[in-house]
PDB file of C-alpha atoms in Angstrom:
ATOM      1  CA  MET A   1       7.357  10.017  -5.027  1.00 77.00           C
ATOM      2  CA  ILE A   2       7.024   6.267  -5.524  1.00 88.00           C
ATOM      3  CA  ALA A   3      10.810   5.960  -5.720  1.00 89.00           C
ATOM      4  CA  GLU A   4      11.116   7.722  -2.357  1.00 88.00           C
ATOM      5  CA  TRP A   5       8.754   5.248  -0.709  1.00 89.00           C
ATOM      6  CA  LEU A   6      10.537   2.298  -2.330  1.00 94.00           C
ATOM      7  CA  PHE A   7      13.840   3.652  -1.016  1.00 93.00           C
ATOM      8  CA  PHE A   8      12.302   4.050   2.445  1.00 93.00           C
ATOM      9  CA  LEU A   9      10.952   0.490   2.270  1.00 94.00           C
ATOM     10  CA  TYR A  10      14.383  -0.833   1.222  1.00 94.00           C
ATOM     11  CA  VAL A  11      16.119   0.927   4.127  1.00 94.00           C
ATOM     12  CA  LEU A  12      13.403  -0.195   6.537  1.00 94.00           C
ATOM     13  CA  ILE A  13      13.770  -3.836   5.466  1.00 95.00           C
ATOM     14  CA  CYS A  14      17.572  -3.650   5.730  1.00 92.00           C
ATOM     15  CA  LEU A  15      17.370  -2.200   9.238  1.00 93.00           C
ATOM     16  CA  LEU A  16      14.764  -4.750  10.330  1.00 93.00           C
ATOM     17  CA  ILE A  17      16.901  -7.642   9.089  1.00 91.00           C
ATOM     18  CA  PHE A  18      19.984  -6.166  10.771  1.00 89.00           C
ATOM     19  CA  ASN A  19      18.092  -5.817  14.066  1.00 89.00           C
ATOM     20  CA  MET A  20      16.523  -9.295  13.826  1.00 89.00           C
ATOM     21  CA  ILE A  21      19.931 -10.893  13.269  1.00 85.00           C
ATOM     22  CA  HIS A  22      21.407  -9.180  16.317  1.00 82.00           C
ATOM     23  CA  LEU A  23      18.334  -9.875  18.443  1.00 85.00           C
ATOM     24  CA  SER A  24      18.451 -13.557  17.555  1.00 81.00           C
ATOM     25  CA  ASN A  25      22.169 -13.624  18.331  1.00 77.00           C
ATOM     26  CA  LEU A  26      21.436 -12.064  21.692  1.00 76.00           C
ATOM     27  CA  LEU A  27      18.657 -14.533  22.530  1.00 77.00           C
ATOM     28  CA  TYR A  28      19.748 -17.839  21.040  1.00 73.00           C
ATOM     29  CA  VAL A  29      23.543 -17.942  20.864  1.00 65.00           C
ATOM     30  CA  ASP A  30      23.916 -18.464  24.588  1.00 61.00           C
ATOM     31  CA  MET A  31      22.327 -21.895  24.229  1.00 65.00           C
ATOM     32  CA  PRO A  32      24.580 -24.922  23.703  1.00 65.00           C
ATOM     33  CA  ASN A  33      25.602 -25.809  20.140  1.00 68.00           C
ATOM     34  CA  GLU A  34      24.353 -22.534  18.660  1.00 66.00           C
ATOM     35  CA  GLU A  35      26.404 -20.529  16.186  1.00 67.00           C
ATOM     36  CA  PRO A  36      25.909 -16.782  15.786  1.00 66.00           C
ATOM     37  CA  MET A  37      24.392 -15.481  12.551  1.00 69.00           C
ATOM     38  CA  THR A  38      26.288 -12.869  10.589  1.00 68.00           C
ATOM     39  CA  VAL A  39      24.965 -10.062   8.436  1.00 68.00           C
ATOM     40  CA  THR A  40      27.326 -10.907   5.556  1.00 68.00           C
ATOM     41  CA  SER A  41      30.313 -13.169   5.110  1.00 72.00           C
ATOM     42  CA  SER A  42      32.941 -10.475   5.649  1.00 82.00           C
ATOM     43  CA  PHE A  43      33.343  -7.551   7.994  1.00 83.00           C
ATOM     44  CA  ALA A  44      34.507  -5.243   5.186  1.00 87.00           C
ATOM     45  CA  GLN A  45      31.407  -5.973   3.106  1.00 87.00           C
ATOM     46  CA  THR A  46      29.095  -5.301   6.055  1.00 87.00           C
ATOM     47  CA  SER A  47      30.911  -2.086   6.972  1.00 90.00           C
ATOM     48  CA  LEU A  48      30.787  -0.803   3.417  1.00 91.00           C
ATOM     49  CA  PHE A  49      27.084  -1.625   3.202  1.00 90.00           C
ATOM     50  CA  ILE A  50      26.324   0.222   6.462  1.00 91.00           C
ATOM     51  CA  ILE A  51      28.423   3.239   5.458  1.00 94.00           C
ATOM     52  CA  GLY A  52      26.933   3.256   1.941  1.00 94.00           C
ATOM     53  CA  ILE A  53      23.354   3.220   3.179  1.00 93.00           C
ATOM     54  CA  GLY A  54      24.260   5.940   5.692  1.00 94.00           C
ATOM     55  CA  VAL A  55      25.819   8.203   3.055  1.00 95.00           C
ATOM     56  CA  VAL A  56      22.908   7.770   0.643  1.00 94.00           C
ATOM     57  CA  CYS A  57      20.361   8.500   3.402  1.00 94.00           C
ATOM     58  CA  PHE A  58      22.358  11.523   4.574  1.00 94.00           C
ATOM     59  CA  LEU A  59      22.502  12.979   1.065  1.00 93.00           C
ATOM     60  CA  TYR A  60      18.829  12.182   0.491  1.00 92.00           C
ATOM     61  CA  MET A  61      17.754  14.026   3.639  1.00 89.00           C
ATOM     62  CA  ARG A  62      20.167  16.879   3.032  1.00 89.00           C
ATOM     63  CA  TYR A  63      18.938  17.662  -0.472  1.00 88.00           C
ATOM     64  CA  LEU A  64      15.253  16.788  -0.087  1.00 83.00           C
ATOM     65  CA  ARG A  65      13.014  18.876  -2.326  1.00 84.00           C
ATOM     66  CA  GLY A  66       9.417  19.909  -1.809  1.00 83.00           C
ATOM     67  CA  SER A  67       7.315  22.137   0.385  1.00 88.00           C
ATOM     68  CA  LYS A  68       8.175  22.815   4.011  1.00 89.00           C
ATOM     69  CA  ALA A  69       5.384  20.565   5.273  1.00 90.00           C
ATOM     70  CA  TYR A  70       6.615  17.728   3.038  1.00 89.00           C
ATOM     71  CA  LYS A  71      10.192  18.157   4.253  1.00 90.00           C
ATOM     72  CA  ARG A  72       9.060  18.231   7.878  1.00 92.00           C
ATOM     73  CA  SER A  73       6.989  15.070   7.521  1.00 92.00           C
ATOM     74  CA  LYS A  74       9.868  13.284   5.776  1.00 92.00           C
ATOM     75  CA  ALA A  75      12.248  14.442   8.530  1.00 93.00           C
ATOM     76  CA  VAL A  76       9.907  13.024  11.186  1.00 94.00           C
ATOM     77  CA  ILE A  77       9.542   9.678   9.385  1.00 94.00           C
ATOM     78  CA  TRP A  78      13.241   9.217   8.665  1.00 95.00           C
ATOM     79  CA  GLY A  79      14.279  10.587  12.058  1.00 95.00           C
ATOM     80  CA  SER A  80      11.968   8.164  13.864  1.00 96.00           C
ATOM     81  CA  LEU A  81      13.314   5.245  11.851  1.00 96.00           C
ATOM     82  CA  PHE A  82      16.945   6.066  12.564  1.00 96.00           C
ATOM     83  CA  ALA A  83      16.323   6.967  16.212  1.00 96.00           C
ATOM     84  CA  CYS A  84      14.686   3.568  16.811  1.00 96.00           C
ATOM     85  CA  HIS A  85      17.529   1.818  15.002  1.00 95.00           C
ATOM     86  CA  ALA A  86      20.175   3.728  16.960  1.00 95.00           C
ATOM     87  CA  LEU A  87      18.512   2.802  20.251  1.00 95.00           C
ATOM     88  CA  ALA A  88      18.168  -0.847  19.224  1.00 93.00           C
ATOM     89  CA  SER A  89      21.787  -1.089  18.041  1.00 91.00           C
ATOM     90  CA  GLY A  90      23.001   0.608  21.203  1.00 89.00           C
ATOM     91  CA  PHE A  91      20.913  -1.784  23.296  1.00 90.00           C
ATOM     92  CA  TYR A  92      22.370  -4.835  21.520  1.00 86.00           C
ATOM     93  CA  LEU A  93      25.851  -3.414  21.935  1.00 85.00           C
ATOM     94  CA  LEU A  94      25.382  -2.883  25.670  1.00 86.00           C
ATOM     95  CA  MET A  95      23.713  -6.257  26.233  1.00 83.00           C
ATOM     96  CA  ARG A  96      26.430  -8.166  24.396  1.00 74.00           C
ATOM     97  CA  HIS A  97      29.242  -6.280  26.160  1.00 70.00           C
ATOM     98  CA  GLY A  98      29.767  -8.820  28.934  1.00 65.00           C
ATOM     99  CA  LEU A  99      29.348 -11.901  26.763  1.00 64.00           C
ATOM    100  CA  ILE A 100      32.041 -13.661  24.789  1.00 55.00           C
ATOM    101  CA  TRP A 101      31.694 -12.597  21.163  1.00 63.00           C
ATOM    102  CA  ASN A 102      33.793 -11.464  18.260  1.00 69.00           C
ATOM    103  CA  GLN A 103      35.044  -7.932  17.772  1.00 79.00           C
ATOM    104  CA  GLN A 104      33.601  -7.698  14.260  1.00 81.00           C
ATOM    105  CA  GLU A 105      30.062  -7.819  15.599  1.00 81.00           C
ATOM    106  CA  ALA A 106      30.902  -5.117  18.131  1.00 82.00           C
ATOM    107  CA  MET A 107      32.351  -2.887  15.425  1.00 87.00           C
ATOM    108  CA  GLU A 108      29.294  -3.446  13.192  1.00 86.00           C
ATOM    109  CA  LEU A 109      26.958  -2.475  16.033  1.00 88.00           C
ATOM    110  CA  LEU A 110      29.067   0.528  17.015  1.00 90.00           C
ATOM    111  CA  LEU A 111      29.284   1.741  13.407  1.00 93.00           C
ATOM    112  CA  SER A 112      25.552   1.241  12.930  1.00 93.00           C
ATOM    113  CA  THR A 113      24.758   3.107  16.154  1.00 94.00           C
ATOM    114  CA  VAL A 114      26.991   6.072  15.324  1.00 95.00           C
ATOM    115  CA  ILE A 115      25.677   6.397  11.765  1.00 96.00           C
ATOM    116  CA  SER A 116      22.077   6.146  12.988  1.00 96.00           C
ATOM    117  CA  PHE A 117      22.679   8.871  15.582  1.00 96.00           C
ATOM    118  CA  VAL A 118      24.228  11.120  12.909  1.00 96.00           C
ATOM    119  CA  LEU A 119      21.239  10.522  10.621  1.00 96.00           C
ATOM    120  CA  THR A 120      18.836  11.219  13.483  1.00 96.00           C
ATOM    121  CA  ILE A 121      20.606  14.514  14.174  1.00 96.00           C
ATOM    122  CA  GLN A 122      20.431  15.318  10.439  1.00 94.00           C
ATOM    123  CA  ALA A 123      16.674  14.649  10.454  1.00 94.00           C
ATOM    124  CA  VAL A 124      16.166  16.875  13.515  1.00 95.00           C
ATOM    125  CA  MET A 125      18.164  19.654  11.861  1.00 94.00           C
ATOM    126  CA  GLN A 126      16.044  19.336   8.717  1.00 92.00           C
ATOM    127  CA  TYR A 127      12.876  19.466  10.818  1.00 93.00           C
ATOM    128  CA  VAL A 128      14.002  22.610  12.611  1.00 93.00           C
ATOM    129  CA  ALA A 129      15.167  24.256   9.381  1.00 91.00           C
ATOM    130  CA  ASN A 130      11.765  23.704   7.769  1.00 87.00           C
ATOM    131  CA  LYS A 131       9.652  24.854  10.680  1.00 81.00           C
TER     132      LYS A 131
END
């Protein structure tokens, strides 16, 4: 049980950092002499990290053990986390659409949004299955 909460905390911190980086890029990069922050040094490394976290979370939610009430509460917690992240990533993607920016950032945001929506759907399906 402690490992589950540590895993949740790790994913939460990763998503918060990802969102803070993109929020700061949205707010501060439009000022003169500002350079955008990146999540990692390479696009491939960031993409693999996003996909890896997504696969691990998908498998975790898919094969969650415990009582029905426990599974439902976990589905609500994880679903809320990924729904908020999907909305935030989609918002950053839409807000940055008209601005001049690199395609790697757009692909990171799009990948993050799609994976978060898939994980949200997975959480909703787990909630309904354990009702």
